[in-house]
Short mmCIF file of C-alpha atoms in Angstrom, two decimals:
data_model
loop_
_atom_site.label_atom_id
_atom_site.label_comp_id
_atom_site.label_asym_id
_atom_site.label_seq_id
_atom_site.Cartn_x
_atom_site.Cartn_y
_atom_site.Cartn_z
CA UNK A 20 17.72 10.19 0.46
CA UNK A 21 16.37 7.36 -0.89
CA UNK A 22 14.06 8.00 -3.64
CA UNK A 23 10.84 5.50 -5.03
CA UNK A 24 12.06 3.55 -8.74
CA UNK A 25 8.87 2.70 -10.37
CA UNK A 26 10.76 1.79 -13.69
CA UNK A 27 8.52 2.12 -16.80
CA UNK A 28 5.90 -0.26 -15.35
CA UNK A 29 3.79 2.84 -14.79
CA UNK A 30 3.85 6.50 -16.48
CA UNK A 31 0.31 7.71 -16.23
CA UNK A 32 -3.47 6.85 -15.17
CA UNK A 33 -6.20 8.66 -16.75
CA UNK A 34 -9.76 9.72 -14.71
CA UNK A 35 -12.22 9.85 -16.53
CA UNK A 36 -15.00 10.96 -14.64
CA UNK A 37 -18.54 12.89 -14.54
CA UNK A 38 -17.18 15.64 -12.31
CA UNK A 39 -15.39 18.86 -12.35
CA UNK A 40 -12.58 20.75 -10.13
CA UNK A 41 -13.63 24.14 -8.07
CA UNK A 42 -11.73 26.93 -9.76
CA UNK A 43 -10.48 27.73 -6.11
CA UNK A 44 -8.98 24.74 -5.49
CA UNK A 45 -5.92 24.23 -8.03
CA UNK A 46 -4.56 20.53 -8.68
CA UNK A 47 -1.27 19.80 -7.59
CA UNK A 48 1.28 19.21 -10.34
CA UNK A 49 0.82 15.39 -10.86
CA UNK A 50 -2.86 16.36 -12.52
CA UNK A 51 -2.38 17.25 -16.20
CA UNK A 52 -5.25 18.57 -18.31
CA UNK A 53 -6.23 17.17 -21.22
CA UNK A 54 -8.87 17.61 -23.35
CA UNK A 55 -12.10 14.77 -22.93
CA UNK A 56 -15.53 15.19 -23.01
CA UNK A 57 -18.92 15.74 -21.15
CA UNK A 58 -18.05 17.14 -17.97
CA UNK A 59 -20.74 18.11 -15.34
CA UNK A 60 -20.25 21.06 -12.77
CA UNK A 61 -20.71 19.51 -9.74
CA UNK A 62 -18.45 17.88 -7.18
CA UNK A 63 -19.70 15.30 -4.60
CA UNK A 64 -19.38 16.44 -0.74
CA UNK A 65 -15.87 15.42 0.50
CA UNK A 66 -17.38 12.97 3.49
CA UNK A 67 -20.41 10.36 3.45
CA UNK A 68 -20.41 10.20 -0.39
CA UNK A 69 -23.93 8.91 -1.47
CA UNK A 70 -24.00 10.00 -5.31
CA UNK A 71 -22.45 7.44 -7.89
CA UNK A 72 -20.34 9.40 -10.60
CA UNK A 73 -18.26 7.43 -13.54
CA UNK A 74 -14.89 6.43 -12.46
CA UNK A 75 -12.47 4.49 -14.17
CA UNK A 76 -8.51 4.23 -14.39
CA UNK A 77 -7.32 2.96 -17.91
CA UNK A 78 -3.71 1.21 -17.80
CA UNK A 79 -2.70 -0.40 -21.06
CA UNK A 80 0.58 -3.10 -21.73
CA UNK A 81 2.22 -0.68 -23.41
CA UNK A 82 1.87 2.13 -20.32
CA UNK A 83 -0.31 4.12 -22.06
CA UNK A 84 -3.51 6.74 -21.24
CA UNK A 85 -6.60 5.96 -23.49
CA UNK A 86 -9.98 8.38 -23.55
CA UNK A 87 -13.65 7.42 -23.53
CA UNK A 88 -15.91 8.87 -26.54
CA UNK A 89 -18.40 10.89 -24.45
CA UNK A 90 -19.70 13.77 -26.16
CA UNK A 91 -18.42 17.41 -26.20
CA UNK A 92 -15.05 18.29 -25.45
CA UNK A 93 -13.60 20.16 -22.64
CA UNK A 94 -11.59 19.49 -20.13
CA UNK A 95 -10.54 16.49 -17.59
CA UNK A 96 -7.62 15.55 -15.42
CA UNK A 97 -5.10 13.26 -16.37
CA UNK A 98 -3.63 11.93 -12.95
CA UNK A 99 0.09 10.97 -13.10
CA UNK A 100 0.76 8.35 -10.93
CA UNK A 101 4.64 7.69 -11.20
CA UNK A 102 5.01 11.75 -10.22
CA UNK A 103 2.56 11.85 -6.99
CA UNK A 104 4.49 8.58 -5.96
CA UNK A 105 7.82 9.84 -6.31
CA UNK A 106 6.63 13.38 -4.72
CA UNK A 107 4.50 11.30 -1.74
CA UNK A 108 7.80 8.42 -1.51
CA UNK A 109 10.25 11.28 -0.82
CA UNK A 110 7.89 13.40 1.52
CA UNK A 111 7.68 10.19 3.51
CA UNK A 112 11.17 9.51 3.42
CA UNK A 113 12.26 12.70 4.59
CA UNK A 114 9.79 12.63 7.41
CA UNK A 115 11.30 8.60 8.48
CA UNK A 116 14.70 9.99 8.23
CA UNK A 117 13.37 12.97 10.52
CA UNK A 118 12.30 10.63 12.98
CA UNK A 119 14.40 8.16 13.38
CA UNK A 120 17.70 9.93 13.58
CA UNK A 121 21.51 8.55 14.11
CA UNK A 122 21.84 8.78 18.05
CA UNK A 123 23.38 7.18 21.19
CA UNK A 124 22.62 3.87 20.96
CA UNK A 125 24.12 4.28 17.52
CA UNK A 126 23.87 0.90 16.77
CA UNK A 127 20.65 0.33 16.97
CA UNK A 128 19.78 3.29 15.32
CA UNK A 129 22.52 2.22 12.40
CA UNK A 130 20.13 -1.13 12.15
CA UNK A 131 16.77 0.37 11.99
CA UNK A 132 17.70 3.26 9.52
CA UNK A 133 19.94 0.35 7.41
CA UNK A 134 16.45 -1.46 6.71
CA UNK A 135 13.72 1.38 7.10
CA UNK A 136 15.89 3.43 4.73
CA UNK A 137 16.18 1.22 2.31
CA UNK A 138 13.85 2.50 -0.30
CA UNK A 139 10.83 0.33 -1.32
CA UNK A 140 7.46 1.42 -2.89
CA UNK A 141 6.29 2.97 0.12
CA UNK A 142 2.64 1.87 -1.13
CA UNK A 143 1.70 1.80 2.56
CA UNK A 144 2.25 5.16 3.60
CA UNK A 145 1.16 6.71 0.57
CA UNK A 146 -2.26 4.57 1.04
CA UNK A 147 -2.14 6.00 4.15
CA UNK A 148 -1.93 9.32 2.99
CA UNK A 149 -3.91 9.02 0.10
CA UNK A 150 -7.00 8.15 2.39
CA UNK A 151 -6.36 11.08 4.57
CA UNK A 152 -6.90 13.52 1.73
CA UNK A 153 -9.87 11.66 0.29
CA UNK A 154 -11.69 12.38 3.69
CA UNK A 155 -10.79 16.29 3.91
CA UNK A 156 -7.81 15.54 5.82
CA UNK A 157 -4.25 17.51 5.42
CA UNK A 158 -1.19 15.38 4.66
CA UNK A 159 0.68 16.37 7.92
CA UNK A 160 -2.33 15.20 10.05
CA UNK A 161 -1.53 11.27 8.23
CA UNK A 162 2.32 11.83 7.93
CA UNK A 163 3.37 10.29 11.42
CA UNK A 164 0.62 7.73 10.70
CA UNK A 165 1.98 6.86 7.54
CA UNK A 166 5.45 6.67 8.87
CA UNK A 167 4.47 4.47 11.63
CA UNK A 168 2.99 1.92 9.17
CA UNK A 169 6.16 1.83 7.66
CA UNK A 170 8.17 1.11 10.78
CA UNK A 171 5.76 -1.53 11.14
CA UNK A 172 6.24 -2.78 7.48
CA UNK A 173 9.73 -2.96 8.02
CA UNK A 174 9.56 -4.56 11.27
CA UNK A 175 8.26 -7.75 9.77
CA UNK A 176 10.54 -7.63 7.11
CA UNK A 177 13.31 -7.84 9.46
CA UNK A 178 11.72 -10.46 11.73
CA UNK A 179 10.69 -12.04 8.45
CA UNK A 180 14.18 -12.91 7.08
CA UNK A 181 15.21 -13.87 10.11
CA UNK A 182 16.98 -18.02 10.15
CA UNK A 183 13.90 -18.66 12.32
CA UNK A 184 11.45 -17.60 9.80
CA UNK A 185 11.93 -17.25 6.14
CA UNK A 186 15.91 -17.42 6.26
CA UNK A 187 16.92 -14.83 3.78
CA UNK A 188 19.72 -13.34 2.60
CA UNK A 189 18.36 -10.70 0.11
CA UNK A 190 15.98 -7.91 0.74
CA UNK A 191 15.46 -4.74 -1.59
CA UNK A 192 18.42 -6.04 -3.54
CA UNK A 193 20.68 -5.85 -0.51
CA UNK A 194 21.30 -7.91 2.35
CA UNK A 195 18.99 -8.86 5.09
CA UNK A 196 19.69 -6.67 8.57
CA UNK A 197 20.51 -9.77 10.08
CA UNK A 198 23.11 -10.55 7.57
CA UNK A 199 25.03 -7.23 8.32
CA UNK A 200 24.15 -6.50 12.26
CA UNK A 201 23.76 -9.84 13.54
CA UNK A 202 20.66 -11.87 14.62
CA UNK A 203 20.53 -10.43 17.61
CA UNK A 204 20.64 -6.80 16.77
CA UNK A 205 18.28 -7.33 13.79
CA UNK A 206 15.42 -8.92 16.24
CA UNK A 207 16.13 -5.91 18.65
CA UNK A 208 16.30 -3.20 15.68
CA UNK A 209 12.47 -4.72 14.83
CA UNK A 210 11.82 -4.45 18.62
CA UNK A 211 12.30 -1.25 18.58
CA UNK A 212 10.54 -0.18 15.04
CA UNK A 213 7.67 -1.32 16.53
CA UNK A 214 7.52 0.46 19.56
CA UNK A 215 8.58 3.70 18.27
CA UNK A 216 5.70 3.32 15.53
CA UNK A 217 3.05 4.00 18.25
CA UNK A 218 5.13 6.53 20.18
CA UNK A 219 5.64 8.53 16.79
CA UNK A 220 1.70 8.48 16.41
CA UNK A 221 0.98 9.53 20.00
CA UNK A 222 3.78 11.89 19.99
CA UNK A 223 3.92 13.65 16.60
CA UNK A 224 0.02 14.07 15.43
CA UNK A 225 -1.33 17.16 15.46
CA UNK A 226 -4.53 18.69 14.47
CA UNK A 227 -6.31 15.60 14.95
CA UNK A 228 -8.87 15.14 18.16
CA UNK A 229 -7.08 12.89 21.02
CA UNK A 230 -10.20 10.56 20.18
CA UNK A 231 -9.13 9.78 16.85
CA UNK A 232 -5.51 9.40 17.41
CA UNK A 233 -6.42 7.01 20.08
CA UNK A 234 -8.92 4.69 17.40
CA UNK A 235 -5.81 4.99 15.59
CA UNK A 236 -3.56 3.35 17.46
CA UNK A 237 -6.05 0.45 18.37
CA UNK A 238 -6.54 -0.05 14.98
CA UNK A 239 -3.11 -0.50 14.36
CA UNK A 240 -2.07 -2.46 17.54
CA UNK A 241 -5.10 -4.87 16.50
CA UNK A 242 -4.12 -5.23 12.89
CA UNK A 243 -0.66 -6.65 14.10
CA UNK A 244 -1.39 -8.70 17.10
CA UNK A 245 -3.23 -12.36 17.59
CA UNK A 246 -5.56 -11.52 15.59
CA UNK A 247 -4.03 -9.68 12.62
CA UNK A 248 -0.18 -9.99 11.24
CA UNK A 249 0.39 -12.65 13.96
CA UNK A 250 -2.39 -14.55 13.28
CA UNK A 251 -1.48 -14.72 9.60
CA UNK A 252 2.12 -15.15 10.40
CA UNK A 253 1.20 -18.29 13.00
CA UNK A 254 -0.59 -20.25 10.37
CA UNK A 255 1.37 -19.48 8.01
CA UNK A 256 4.17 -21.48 9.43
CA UNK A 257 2.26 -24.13 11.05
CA UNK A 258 0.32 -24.66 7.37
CA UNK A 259 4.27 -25.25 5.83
CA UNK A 260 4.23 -28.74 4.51
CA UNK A 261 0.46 -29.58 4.29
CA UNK A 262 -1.54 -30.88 1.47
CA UNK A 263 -5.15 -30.23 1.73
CA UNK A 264 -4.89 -26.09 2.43
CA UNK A 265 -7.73 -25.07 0.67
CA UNK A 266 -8.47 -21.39 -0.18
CA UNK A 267 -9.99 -20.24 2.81
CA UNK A 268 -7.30 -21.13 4.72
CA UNK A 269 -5.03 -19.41 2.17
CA UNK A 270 -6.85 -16.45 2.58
CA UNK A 271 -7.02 -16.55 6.40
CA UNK A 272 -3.31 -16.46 5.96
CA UNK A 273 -3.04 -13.64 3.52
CA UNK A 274 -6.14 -11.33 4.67
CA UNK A 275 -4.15 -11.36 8.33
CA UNK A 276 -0.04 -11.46 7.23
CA UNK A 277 -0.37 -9.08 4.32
CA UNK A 278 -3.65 -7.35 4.07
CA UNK A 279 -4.41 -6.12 7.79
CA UNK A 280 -1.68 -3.25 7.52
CA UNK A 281 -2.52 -2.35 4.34
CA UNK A 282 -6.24 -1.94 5.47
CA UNK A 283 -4.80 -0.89 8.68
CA UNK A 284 -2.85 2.27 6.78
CA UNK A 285 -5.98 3.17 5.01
CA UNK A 286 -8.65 2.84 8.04
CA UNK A 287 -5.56 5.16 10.15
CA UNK A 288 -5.47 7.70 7.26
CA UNK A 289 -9.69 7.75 6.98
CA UNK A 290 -9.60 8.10 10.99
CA UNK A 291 -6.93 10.99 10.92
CA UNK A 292 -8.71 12.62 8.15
CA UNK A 293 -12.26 13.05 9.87
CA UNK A 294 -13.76 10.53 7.55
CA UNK A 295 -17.04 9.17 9.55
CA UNK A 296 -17.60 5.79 10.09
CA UNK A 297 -19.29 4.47 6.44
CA UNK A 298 -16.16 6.42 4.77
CA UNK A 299 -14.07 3.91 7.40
CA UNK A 300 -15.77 0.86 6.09
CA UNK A 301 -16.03 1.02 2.68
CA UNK A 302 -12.66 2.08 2.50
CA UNK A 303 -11.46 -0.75 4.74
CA UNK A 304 -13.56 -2.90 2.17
CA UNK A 305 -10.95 -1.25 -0.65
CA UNK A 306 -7.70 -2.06 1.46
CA UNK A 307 -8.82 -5.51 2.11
CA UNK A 308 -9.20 -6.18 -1.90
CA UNK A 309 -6.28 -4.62 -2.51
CA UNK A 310 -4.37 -6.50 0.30
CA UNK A 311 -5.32 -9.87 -0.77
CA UNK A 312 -4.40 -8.59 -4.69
CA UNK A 313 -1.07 -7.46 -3.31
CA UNK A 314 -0.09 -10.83 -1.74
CA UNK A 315 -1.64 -12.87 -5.19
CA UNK A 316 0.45 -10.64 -7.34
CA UNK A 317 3.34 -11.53 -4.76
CA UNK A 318 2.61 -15.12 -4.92
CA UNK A 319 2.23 -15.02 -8.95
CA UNK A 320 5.74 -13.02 -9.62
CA UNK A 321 7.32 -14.99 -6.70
CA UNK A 322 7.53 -18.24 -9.86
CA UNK A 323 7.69 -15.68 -12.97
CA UNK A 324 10.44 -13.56 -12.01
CA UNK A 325 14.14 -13.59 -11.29
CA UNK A 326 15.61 -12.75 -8.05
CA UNK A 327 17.46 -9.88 -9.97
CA UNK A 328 13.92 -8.57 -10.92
CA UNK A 329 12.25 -8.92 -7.98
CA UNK A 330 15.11 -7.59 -5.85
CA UNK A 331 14.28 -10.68 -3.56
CA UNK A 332 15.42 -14.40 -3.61
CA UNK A 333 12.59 -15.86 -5.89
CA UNK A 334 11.40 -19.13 -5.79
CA UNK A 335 11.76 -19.12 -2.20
CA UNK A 336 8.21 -20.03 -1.18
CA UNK A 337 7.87 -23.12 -3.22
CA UNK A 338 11.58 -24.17 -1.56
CA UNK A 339 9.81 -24.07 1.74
CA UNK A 340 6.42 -25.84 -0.01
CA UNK A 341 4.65 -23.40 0.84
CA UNK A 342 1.04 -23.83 -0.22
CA UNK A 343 0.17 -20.53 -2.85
CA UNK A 344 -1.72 -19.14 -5.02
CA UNK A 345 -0.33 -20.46 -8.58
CA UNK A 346 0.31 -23.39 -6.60
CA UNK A 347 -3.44 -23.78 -5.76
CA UNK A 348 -5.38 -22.45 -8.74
CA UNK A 349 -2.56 -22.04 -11.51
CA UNK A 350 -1.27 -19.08 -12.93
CA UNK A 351 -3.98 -18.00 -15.51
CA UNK A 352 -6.93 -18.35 -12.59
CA UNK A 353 -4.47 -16.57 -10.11
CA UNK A 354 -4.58 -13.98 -12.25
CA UNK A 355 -8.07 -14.05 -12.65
CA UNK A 356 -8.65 -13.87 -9.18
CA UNK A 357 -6.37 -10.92 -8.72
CA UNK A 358 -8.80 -8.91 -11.30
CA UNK A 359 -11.45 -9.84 -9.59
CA UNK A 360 -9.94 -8.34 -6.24
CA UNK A 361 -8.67 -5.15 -7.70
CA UNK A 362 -12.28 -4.69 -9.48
CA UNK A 363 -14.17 -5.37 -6.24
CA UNK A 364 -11.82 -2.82 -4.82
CA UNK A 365 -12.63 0.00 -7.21
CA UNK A 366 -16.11 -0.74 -6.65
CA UNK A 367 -15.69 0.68 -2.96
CA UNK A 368 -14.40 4.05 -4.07
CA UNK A 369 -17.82 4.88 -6.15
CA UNK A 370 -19.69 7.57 -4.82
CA UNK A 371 -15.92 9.16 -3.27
CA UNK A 372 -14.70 12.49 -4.90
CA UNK A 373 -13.43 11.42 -8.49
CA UNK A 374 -10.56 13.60 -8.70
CA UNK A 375 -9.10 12.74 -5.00
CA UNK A 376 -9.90 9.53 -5.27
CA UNK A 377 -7.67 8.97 -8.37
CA UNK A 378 -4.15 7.88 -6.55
CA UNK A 379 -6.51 4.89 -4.75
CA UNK A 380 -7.90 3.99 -8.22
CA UNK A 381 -4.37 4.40 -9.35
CA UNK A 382 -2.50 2.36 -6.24
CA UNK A 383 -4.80 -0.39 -7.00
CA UNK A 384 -3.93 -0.81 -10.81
CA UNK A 385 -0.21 -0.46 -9.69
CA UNK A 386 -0.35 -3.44 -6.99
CA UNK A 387 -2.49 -5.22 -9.79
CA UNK A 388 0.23 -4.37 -12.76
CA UNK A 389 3.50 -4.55 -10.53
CA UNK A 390 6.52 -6.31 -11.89
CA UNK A 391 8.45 -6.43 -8.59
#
């Protein structure tokens, strides 16, 4: 089973916050406690948040947890990020590997487990899944969501390396599908991904009104079609070679090819999870920052790291001139930009349920602070 390697980019985030934990309701085992200070006895309500408590995650160079000076001591929750992921990464993997068993075709089934098995950070599932419990939801009422977002994911990964598209040989630090089934059985293996991705969601949710499973799945088709993934995709290609892309275009590319199934894994965990329609929005609001910050981090390690570091042929984007973000702004104002992006992100989760909404606030430093 293949299991999430964050390295030692990440070992904890720290909540600090102006609310407390109901004695009935136990933290899992990625919340330490720790002691901090002025701590108030009230929780928000779990949907339709309107009250504004402190939140803030604290990530340091060196990986480590800092506290705020507020006043007495007692006690707060230290949320460890690299355990939830690993504990969410392998309950996700065990569900794909569930799914999407070894059966007549084998080939084809050989070809989509070979790339949807493959490890990765699994950041959109567990988004996915993360939003589902922020709302009230269980995690079995997002799991075949969050699976199908995955299928999705890889999908385009396969299509992506593809001689027709990007041409690579080198994905997740082994070689492309295409490179080990064949072009044709690689487009087909995507083919199929995709499809099964909405069956799995029709098929395999439970506890969740037919209504919202069916906004689900619209959400998702739309986020991939014309006028999401494609869209960015389409102009993507056709912008290859250009000199005068200017950053709205860039970010027509990016808020479609990258962003719209992130925001599409967090608006299908909200849906699942009985979140009403102002919990959809402003967390669609959050997966669209952190969508866009996901591809500018991409964009900035794509020309600072190796292709042994990034577990992906580097470099490749300014081979196929590519117009990008360092490319556009520069490095230091890339990076500015990607602040700005994960800070207007944070700002949607205000007035959300401090404690649950810690792996969000955590996810976003992580796609801000990624090394690969």
């Amino acid at each position: 089973m293949a299991s999430l390697n964050l390295g030692s980019l990440v070992q904890s985030y720290s909540i600090f916050n102006q609310a407390s934990r109901s004695k009935s309701s136990p933290l899992p085992g990625y919340f330490l406690f720790t002691p901090s200070k002025n701590l108030s006895s009230s929780i928000p309500p779990k949907r339709c948040f309107t009250s504004l408590p402190s939140i803030s995650s604290v990530l340091t160079k060196e990986d480590t947890v800092e506290e705020e000076e507020q006043g007495p001591q007692t006690q707060t929750p230290i949320f460890d990020f690299k355990s939830y992921m690993v504990h969410k990464a392998n309950s996700v993997n065990q569900a794909m590997e569930s799914a999407v068993s070894l059966r007549d075709p084998v080939k084809i089934h050989e070809a989509m487990r070979y790339s949807l098995l493959a490890g990765g950070k699994r950041v959109r599932p567990v988004l996915c899944l993360a939003a589902c419990d922020l709302v009230g939801g269980q995690e079995y009422m997002g799991m075949p969501a969050a699976c199908a977002v995955e299928m999705i994911h890889t999908m385009s990964l396969i299509h992506d390396d593809l001689p027709c598209m990007d041409n690579d040989d080198l994905r997740r630090g082994k070689p492309t599908n295409h490179k080990v089934f064949g072009e044709d059985i690689a487009v087909l293996a995507g083919d199929a991904l995709l499809a099964f991705a909405f069956e799995h969601i029709a098929v395999a949710t439970v506890g969740v009104t037919l209504g919202r499973i069916v906004r689900a799945i619209g959400e998702l088709a739309k986020s991939i079609g014309a006028e999401g993934l494609v869209a960015g995709q389409v102009v993507d290609i056709t912008s290859e070679g250009l000199t005068d892309v200017g950053s709205d275009h860039l970010e027509f590319i990016h808020v479609h090819k990258t962003a719209a199934l992130l925001e599409a894994a967090v608006v299908l965990g909200t849906i699942l999870g009985g979140g009403c329609d102002e919990d959809v929005e402003k967390l669609r609001k959050f997966a669209r920052n952190i969508g866009l910050l996901f591809q500018v981090v991409d964009d900035i390690l794509d020309v600072t790291k190796s292709s042994k570091e990034l577990g992906k042929t580097a470099g490749k984007d300014l081979v196929a001139d590519k117009v990008t973000y360092p490319r556009l702004m520069g490095i230091d104002k890339s990076r500015d930009f990607a602040d700005k992006l994960k800070n207007d992100a944070l700002e949607m989760l205000q007035g959300f349920d401090p404690v649950k909404s810690a792996p969000l606030i955590a996810l976003a430093n992580y796609i801000a602070y990624r090394q690969n």
